[in-house]
Amino acid sequence: GMQDQAIDYLIDALRWNPENSFAIVMMGNIWAKFKRDIPTAMKYYEQALVIDPQDYIAANNTAANLMQLRKFDEAEEWFQRALSINDSYPNTHYGLSVLSEQQGDLASAFYSAIQALKLIPKRDEMSKRCFVQASEIADLVVKQGRGADEVRKFAKQMELELGKPV
């Protein structure tokens, strides 16, 4: 809850190493989430990607912020770029799920939520968000009558794998 102090510490870290892409991404995150200044956040993510073009977190965060700005095509390009760098980062799959849902592509939204769940090794806040996302998408699909058989088939498969009702 002390973002201004965090910014001061990150500035100190950048004085020591101006190419500390982790500190640069963290600065972007503070500007996006707490300062609600996406244009400034995007400048930080851009700089992190200049330093390290393989920074999948900066690419993912760029996509997430573009999605907030409702620039869906650009967001999808950035999520795909993040996946091409690291296809095991669950946040990118989750972001693609949210994006697909916003665009009305429930099948892709469900698939991406499940991909994210598969990649999370432990139960944490992210796994809860992914589970809720997948559950809500499945409910929508069943209510609309589209893909209900696929959802039921997947639920049965999950029941067999987990040994618990889904």
Coordinates of C-alpha atoms in Angstrom, one line a residue:
G1 CA 0.0 0.0 0.0
M2 CA 3.0 2.3 -0.1
Q3 CA 3.4 2.8 -3.9
D4 CA 5.3 6.1 -3.7
Q5 CA 7.9 4.5 -1.4
A6 CA 8.0 1.5 -3.8
I7 CA 8.7 3.9 -6.7
D8 CA 11.5 5.5 -4.7
Y9 CA 13.1 2.1 -4.1
L10 CA 12.7 1.2 -7.7
I11 CA 14.3 4.5 -8.8
D12 CA 17.3 3.6 -6.5
A13 CA 17.5 0.2 -8.0
L14 CA 17.5 1.7 -11.5
R15 CA 20.3 4.1 -10.4
W16 CA 22.4 1.1 -9.6
N17 CA 21.4 -0.7 -12.8
P18 CA 19.5 1.3 -15.4
E19 CA 18.9 -2.0 -17.4
N20 CA 17.1 -3.7 -14.5
S21 CA 14.1 -4.8 -16.6
F22 CA 12.4 -6.3 -13.5
A23 CA 12.4 -2.9 -11.8
I24 CA 11.2 -1.2 -15.0
V25 CA 8.3 -3.7 -15.3
M26 CA 7.4 -3.2 -11.6
M27 CA 7.4 0.6 -12.2
G28 CA 5.0 0.0 -15.1
N29 CA 2.8 -2.1 -12.9
I30 CA 2.5 0.6 -10.2
W31 CA 1.7 3.2 -12.8
A32 CA -1.0 1.0 -14.3
K33 CA -2.6 -0.5 -11.3
F34 CA -2.3 2.1 -8.6
K35 CA -1.7 5.4 -10.4
R36 CA -4.2 4.4 -13.1
D37 CA -1.9 5.9 -15.7
I38 CA -1.7 3.4 -18.5
P39 CA 0.2 5.6 -21.0
T40 CA 3.0 6.0 -18.5
A41 CA 2.9 2.3 -17.6
M42 CA 3.2 1.4 -21.3
K43 CA 6.4 3.5 -21.6
Y44 CA 7.9 1.4 -18.8
Y45 CA 6.9 -1.8 -20.5
E46 CA 8.3 -0.6 -23.9
Q47 CA 11.6 0.2 -22.2
A48 CA 11.8 -3.2 -20.5
L49 CA 11.3 -4.8 -24.0
V50 CA 14.0 -2.6 -25.5
I51 CA 16.4 -3.9 -22.8
D52 CA 15.1 -7.5 -23.1
P53 CA 13.0 -8.3 -26.1
Q54 CA 12.3 -11.7 -24.5
D55 CA 10.6 -10.2 -21.4
Y56 CA 7.4 -12.1 -21.6
I57 CA 6.0 -10.4 -18.5
A58 CA 6.4 -7.0 -20.1
A59 CA 4.8 -8.3 -23.3
N60 CA 1.9 -9.8 -21.2
N61 CA 1.4 -6.6 -19.2
T62 CA 1.4 -4.5 -22.4
A63 CA -1.4 -6.8 -23.7
A64 CA -3.4 -6.6 -20.5
N65 CA -3.3 -2.8 -20.6
L66 CA -4.2 -2.7 -24.2
M67 CA -7.2 -4.9 -23.4
Q68 CA -8.2 -2.4 -20.6
L69 CA -8.1 0.3 -23.3
R70 CA -10.4 -1.9 -25.4
K71 CA -7.7 -2.2 -28.1
F72 CA -8.5 -5.9 -28.6
D73 CA -6.6 -6.6 -31.8
E74 CA -3.4 -5.1 -30.4
A75 CA -3.9 -6.8 -27.1
E76 CA -4.2 -10.2 -28.9
E77 CA -1.0 -9.5 -30.8
W78 CA 0.8 -8.8 -27.6
F79 CA -0.6 -11.9 -25.8
Q80 CA 0.5 -14.0 -28.8
R81 CA 4.0 -12.4 -28.6
A82 CA 4.2 -13.2 -24.9
L83 CA 3.1 -16.8 -25.6
S84 CA 5.8 -17.1 -28.3
I85 CA 8.4 -16.1 -25.8
N86 CA 7.1 -18.3 -22.9
D87 CA 4.0 -20.5 -23.5
S88 CA 4.1 -21.7 -19.8
Y89 CA 3.2 -18.3 -18.2
P90 CA -0.3 -18.9 -16.9
N91 CA -1.1 -15.1 -16.7
T92 CA -0.9 -14.9 -20.5
H93 CA -3.3 -17.8 -21.0
Y94 CA -5.7 -16.2 -18.4
G95 CA -5.4 -12.8 -20.3
L96 CA -6.3 -14.5 -23.5
S97 CA -9.3 -16.1 -21.8
V98 CA -10.6 -12.7 -20.6
L99 CA -9.9 -11.2 -24.0
S100 CA -11.7 -14.0 -25.9
E101 CA -14.7 -13.7 -23.5
Q102 CA -14.9 -10.0 -24.2
Q103 CA -14.9 -10.7 -27.9
G104 CA -17.6 -13.3 -27.6
D105 CA -15.4 -16.3 -28.4
L106 CA -16.4 -18.5 -25.5
A107 CA -14.7 -21.7 -26.8
S108 CA -11.4 -19.9 -26.9
A109 CA -12.0 -18.3 -23.6
F110 CA -12.7 -21.6 -21.9
Y111 CA -9.7 -23.3 -23.6
S112 CA -7.3 -20.5 -22.4
A113 CA -8.7 -20.6 -18.9
I114 CA -8.1 -24.3 -18.7
Q115 CA -4.6 -23.9 -20.2
A116 CA -3.8 -21.4 -17.4
L117 CA -5.1 -23.8 -14.8
K118 CA -2.9 -26.6 -16.1
L119 CA 0.1 -24.4 -15.7
I120 CA -0.4 -23.2 -12.1
P121 CA 1.5 -25.6 -9.8
K122 CA -0.3 -24.7 -6.6
R123 CA -3.5 -23.2 -5.4
D124 CA -3.2 -19.5 -5.1
E125 CA -5.1 -16.4 -6.1
M126 CA -4.3 -16.8 -9.8
S127 CA -5.6 -20.4 -9.7
K128 CA -8.8 -19.2 -8.1
R129 CA -9.3 -16.6 -10.8
C130 CA -8.7 -19.1 -13.5
F131 CA -11.0 -21.6 -12.0
V132 CA -13.8 -19.0 -11.6
Q133 CA -13.2 -17.8 -15.2
A134 CA -13.4 -21.4 -16.6
S135 CA -16.5 -22.1 -14.5
E136 CA -18.3 -18.9 -15.6
I137 CA -17.5 -19.5 -19.2
A138 CA -18.7 -23.1 -19.0
D139 CA -21.9 -21.9 -17.5
L140 CA -22.4 -19.4 -20.3
V141 CA -21.7 -22.0 -22.9
V142 CA -24.2 -24.4 -21.4
K143 CA -26.9 -21.7 -20.9
Q144 CA -26.5 -20.7 -24.6
G145 CA -26.7 -24.3 -25.7
R146 CA -23.4 -24.0 -27.6
G147 CA -20.7 -26.5 -26.9
A148 CA -22.6 -28.0 -24.0
D149 CA -21.5 -31.5 -25.0
E150 CA -17.8 -30.4 -25.1
V151 CA -18.1 -28.9 -21.6
R152 CA -19.8 -32.0 -20.2
K153 CA -17.2 -34.2 -21.9
F154 CA -14.4 -32.1 -20.3
A155 CA -16.1 -32.2 -16.9
K156 CA -16.3 -36.0 -17.1
Q157 CA -12.6 -36.1 -18.0
M158 CA -11.8 -33.8 -15.1
E159 CA -13.9 -36.0 -12.7
L160 CA -11.9 -39.1 -13.7
E161 CA -8.6 -37.4 -13.4
L162 CA -9.4 -35.7 -10.0
G163 CA -11.6 -38.4 -8.5
K164 CA -14.1 -35.7 -7.5
P165 CA -17.3 -34.4 -9.0
V166 CA -17.1 -31.4 -11.3

